[in-house]
Structures are given as C-alpha cells and as structure tokens.
Amino acid sequence: MTAPDPTRLLGRYKPPRYRYGQTVRCEVRGELVIVGTHEAPIPWPVGKRGQVRAIVVYGDLARAVRRESVAAVAHHWRVNRQTAWKWRKALGVPEFTEGTRRLHAEQAVALPGMVEGRARAPQANRDPEKNRERLVKVRQMAQASNRNLRLPPLVRASPRSLFR
C-alpha cells in the first residue's frame, strides 16, 4: 500500500480576481491594500498595512483553511505550517477538520500490519467464546477497581445468560 499524500486537497481553490491598489478585507488582519502576488502552486494576493506585507486570507483561502489539513494549506499556498495554524486559530477553526480527519484515517490504514489486522477483525469478533472471555475480564476489572463504576447493562448481566 502506498503512503498517503498529506498535501492532497479535498476541494478546488482558485485565486480571487483583484487589482493592485484595491482594498480588501482579510479575515485575519482586517483591511489590506493589495500590493503583489505570492508565487505558489495556487498564486494568491499579498496585502499591505503599514510596512507589513502578508497573504490576504479571504475567499477560497479562508474556505480552505476551514476545511483542509494544515499540511495541504501550507504546501499549496507555500507558507510555513505555523502560519497555517495561526490562520486556523484566528478563524476559530477546530483542531480536526475534514481534511485532517481524512489524512489521519489514510495514515492509520497505511500502518504496517493494519491491513492484516482489519482482515482478521470481523472473524475474531464473531467467536462467542472470545466474546464471553472479554466480558468476564471487563467485569473482573470493574469489580477489582476501588471506584463505584456504573457498568452498562450488558456488562452487569451474567455472562452465562448472554450467550444462550
């Protein structure tokens, strides 16, 4: 199995139409004047406020930051991962986006032994004797703990009554 590509995007993003000197609203920094274009796989307008120049986070870039993994945003807009995280934080994006979850799932499947384990798992879960042993172990662990745990009804029931 091939390793997943952490830079693959879920959606299609294109740069907005703009003119140099145009004032736009950046979702991270506020009002900026467009003064250039950032050279990257997806070219993007660069804005300026005072002496500071920065990529303008608006339009499809803001949508990508909310949806894609940090690795994908950093690669396609040629910014540092730390910058992509700062954009996420400024936009109030949670840690796990659709792109991040996809990347984690693809990486988990690509781990050595995962394919064989997934193939064996359904058969192992159908064995009533193994399931009975697991339930008994869970009950014993719960009873051995000093805490008063509220066990689910399936675990509270007698193991003999479950498999008749």
Short mmCIF file of C-alpha atoms in Angstrom, two decimals:
data_model
loop_
_atom_site.label_atom_id
_atom_site.label_comp_id
_atom_site.label_asym_id
_atom_site.label_seq_id
_atom_site.Cartn_x
_atom_site.Cartn_y
_atom_site.Cartn_z
CA MET A 1 0.00 0.00 0.00
CA THR A 2 1.30 3.46 -0.87
CA ALA A 3 1.73 6.16 1.74
CA PRO A 4 -0.99 8.83 1.76
CA ASP A 5 -0.21 12.23 0.28
CA PRO A 6 -0.55 14.76 3.13
CA THR A 7 -0.66 17.65 0.66
CA ARG A 8 -3.70 16.44 -1.32
CA LEU A 9 -6.59 18.91 -1.24
CA LEU A 10 -10.23 17.86 -0.84
CA GLY A 11 -11.60 20.71 -2.92
CA ARG A 12 -10.64 23.00 -5.78
CA TYR A 13 -9.48 26.50 -4.96
CA LYS A 14 -8.75 29.35 -7.33
CA PRO A 15 -7.33 32.81 -6.65
CA PRO A 16 -9.81 35.68 -6.48
CA ARG A 17 -9.94 38.45 -9.06
CA TYR A 18 -8.11 41.52 -7.81
CA ARG A 19 -6.25 44.67 -8.85
CA TYR A 20 -3.13 46.18 -7.33
CA GLY A 21 -4.10 49.04 -5.03
CA GLN A 22 -7.51 47.50 -4.29
CA THR A 23 -8.52 47.43 -0.61
CA VAL A 24 -9.86 44.08 0.60
CA ARG A 25 -10.98 42.66 3.93
CA CYS A 26 -8.62 39.96 5.22
CA GLU A 27 -10.39 37.62 7.70
CA VAL A 28 -7.22 37.51 9.84
CA ARG A 29 -5.76 41.05 9.66
CA GLY A 30 -8.60 43.35 8.61
CA GLU A 31 -8.37 45.92 5.78
CA LEU A 32 -5.33 45.49 3.50
CA VAL A 33 -4.23 47.07 0.22
CA ILE A 34 -3.20 44.53 -2.42
CA VAL A 35 0.39 45.18 -3.47
CA GLY A 36 1.55 41.92 -5.08
CA THR A 37 1.09 38.23 -5.76
CA HIS A 38 2.54 35.37 -3.73
CA GLU A 39 4.16 32.79 -6.02
CA ALA A 40 2.90 29.33 -5.03
CA PRO A 41 1.08 26.39 -6.63
CA ILE A 42 -2.03 28.48 -6.01
CA PRO A 43 -0.91 32.13 -6.53
CA TRP A 44 -2.53 34.48 -4.01
CA PRO A 45 -2.72 38.24 -3.47
CA VAL A 46 -0.38 39.85 -0.96
CA GLY A 47 -1.72 42.73 1.09
CA LYS A 48 -0.01 45.52 2.98
CA ARG A 49 -0.94 47.53 6.04
CA GLY A 50 1.73 49.92 7.22
CA GLN A 51 5.07 48.26 6.44
CA VAL A 52 3.87 44.66 6.92
CA ARG A 53 3.08 42.51 3.88
CA ALA A 54 1.13 39.26 4.18
CA ILE A 55 -1.05 36.88 2.18
CA VAL A 56 -4.66 38.05 2.26
CA VAL A 57 -6.83 35.38 3.91
CA TYR A 58 -10.17 35.68 2.13
CA GLY A 59 -12.33 33.87 -0.39
CA ASP A 60 -11.20 30.35 -1.24
CA LEU A 61 -8.15 30.55 1.04
CA ALA A 62 -10.37 31.14 4.08
CA ARG A 63 -12.58 28.25 2.92
CA ALA A 64 -9.50 26.01 2.52
CA VAL A 65 -8.17 26.89 5.99
CA ARG A 66 -11.54 25.87 7.46
CA ARG A 67 -11.72 22.58 5.54
CA GLU A 68 -8.23 21.25 4.65
CA SER A 69 -5.36 19.83 6.69
CA VAL A 70 -2.58 22.17 7.79
CA ALA A 71 -0.08 20.26 5.62
CA ALA A 72 -2.19 20.78 2.49
CA VAL A 73 -2.72 24.51 3.11
CA ALA A 74 0.96 25.03 3.89
CA HIS A 75 2.04 23.23 0.72
CA HIS A 76 -0.37 24.79 -1.79
CA TRP A 77 -0.03 28.37 -0.53
CA ARG A 78 3.73 27.99 0.22
CA VAL A 79 3.57 29.11 3.83
CA ASN A 80 5.03 27.66 7.00
CA ARG A 81 2.81 25.19 8.90
CA GLN A 82 2.95 27.53 11.86
CA THR A 83 1.41 30.26 9.70
CA ALA A 84 -1.37 27.90 8.62
CA TRP A 85 -2.04 27.09 12.31
CA LYS A 86 -2.16 30.82 13.13
CA TRP A 87 -4.73 31.33 10.37
CA ARG A 88 -6.80 28.46 11.78
CA LYS A 89 -6.65 29.93 15.26
CA ALA A 90 -7.62 33.40 14.02
CA LEU A 91 -10.60 31.94 12.12
CA GLY A 92 -11.71 29.80 15.08
CA VAL A 93 -11.19 26.51 13.22
CA PRO A 94 -11.20 23.35 15.38
CA GLU A 95 -8.15 21.10 15.54
CA PHE A 96 -9.73 18.37 13.40
CA THR A 97 -11.17 19.46 10.08
CA GLU A 98 -12.47 17.27 7.28
CA GLY A 99 -9.04 17.24 5.63
CA THR A 100 -7.24 16.42 8.89
CA ARG A 101 -9.59 13.51 9.63
CA ARG A 102 -9.11 12.15 6.11
CA LEU A 103 -5.34 12.38 6.44
CA HIS A 104 -5.31 10.64 9.83
CA ALA A 105 -7.57 7.86 8.53
CA GLU A 106 -5.38 7.30 5.45
CA GLN A 107 -2.22 7.23 7.55
CA ALA A 108 -3.74 4.75 10.02
CA VAL A 109 -4.72 2.35 7.24
CA ALA A 110 -1.20 2.56 5.78
CA LEU A 111 0.45 1.41 9.03
CA PRO A 112 2.27 -1.95 8.83
CA GLY A 113 0.05 -4.82 9.97
CA MET A 114 -3.12 -2.75 9.79
CA VAL A 115 -4.38 -4.41 6.61
CA GLU A 116 -3.93 -7.91 8.04
CA GLY A 117 -5.48 -6.90 11.35
CA ARG A 118 -8.51 -5.40 9.64
CA ALA A 119 -8.96 -8.59 7.63
CA ARG A 120 -8.86 -10.75 10.79
CA ALA A 121 -11.01 -8.49 12.97
CA PRO A 122 -14.50 -9.41 11.71
CA GLN A 123 -13.82 -13.15 12.15
CA ALA A 124 -12.37 -12.68 15.65
CA ASN A 125 -15.39 -10.66 16.78
CA ARG A 126 -17.83 -13.44 15.79
CA ASP A 127 -16.32 -16.01 18.15
CA PRO A 128 -18.78 -16.38 21.10
CA GLU A 129 -16.16 -17.94 23.39
CA LYS A 130 -13.76 -14.99 22.90
CA ASN A 131 -16.61 -12.52 23.50
CA ARG A 132 -17.59 -14.33 26.71
CA GLU A 133 -13.96 -14.18 27.90
CA ARG A 134 -13.79 -10.46 27.14
CA LEU A 135 -16.99 -9.77 29.09
CA VAL A 136 -15.75 -11.73 32.09
CA LYS A 137 -12.47 -9.78 32.04
CA VAL A 138 -14.30 -6.45 31.87
CA ARG A 139 -16.50 -7.45 34.84
CA GLN A 140 -13.49 -8.58 36.84
CA MET A 141 -11.60 -5.37 36.13
CA ALA A 142 -14.63 -3.28 37.14
CA GLN A 143 -15.12 -5.25 40.36
CA ALA A 144 -11.40 -5.06 41.18
CA SER A 145 -11.32 -1.29 40.91
CA ASN A 146 -11.99 0.67 44.09
CA ARG A 147 -14.32 3.06 42.32
CA ASN A 148 -18.06 2.59 42.07
CA LEU A 149 -18.43 2.37 38.32
CA ARG A 150 -21.82 2.40 36.66
CA LEU A 151 -21.46 -0.51 34.31
CA PRO A 152 -23.53 -0.83 31.15
CA PRO A 153 -26.36 -3.42 31.40
CA LEU A 154 -24.56 -5.81 29.05
CA VAL A 155 -21.54 -5.97 31.36
CA ARG A 156 -23.67 -6.14 34.55
CA ALA A 157 -25.59 -9.18 33.26
CA SER A 158 -24.33 -12.66 33.95
CA PRO A 159 -22.04 -13.91 31.15
CA ARG A 160 -23.93 -17.24 31.03
CA SER A 161 -27.25 -15.54 30.32
CA LEU A 162 -25.84 -13.56 27.40
CA PHE A 163 -24.85 -16.45 25.16
CA ARG A 164 -27.79 -18.87 25.27
#
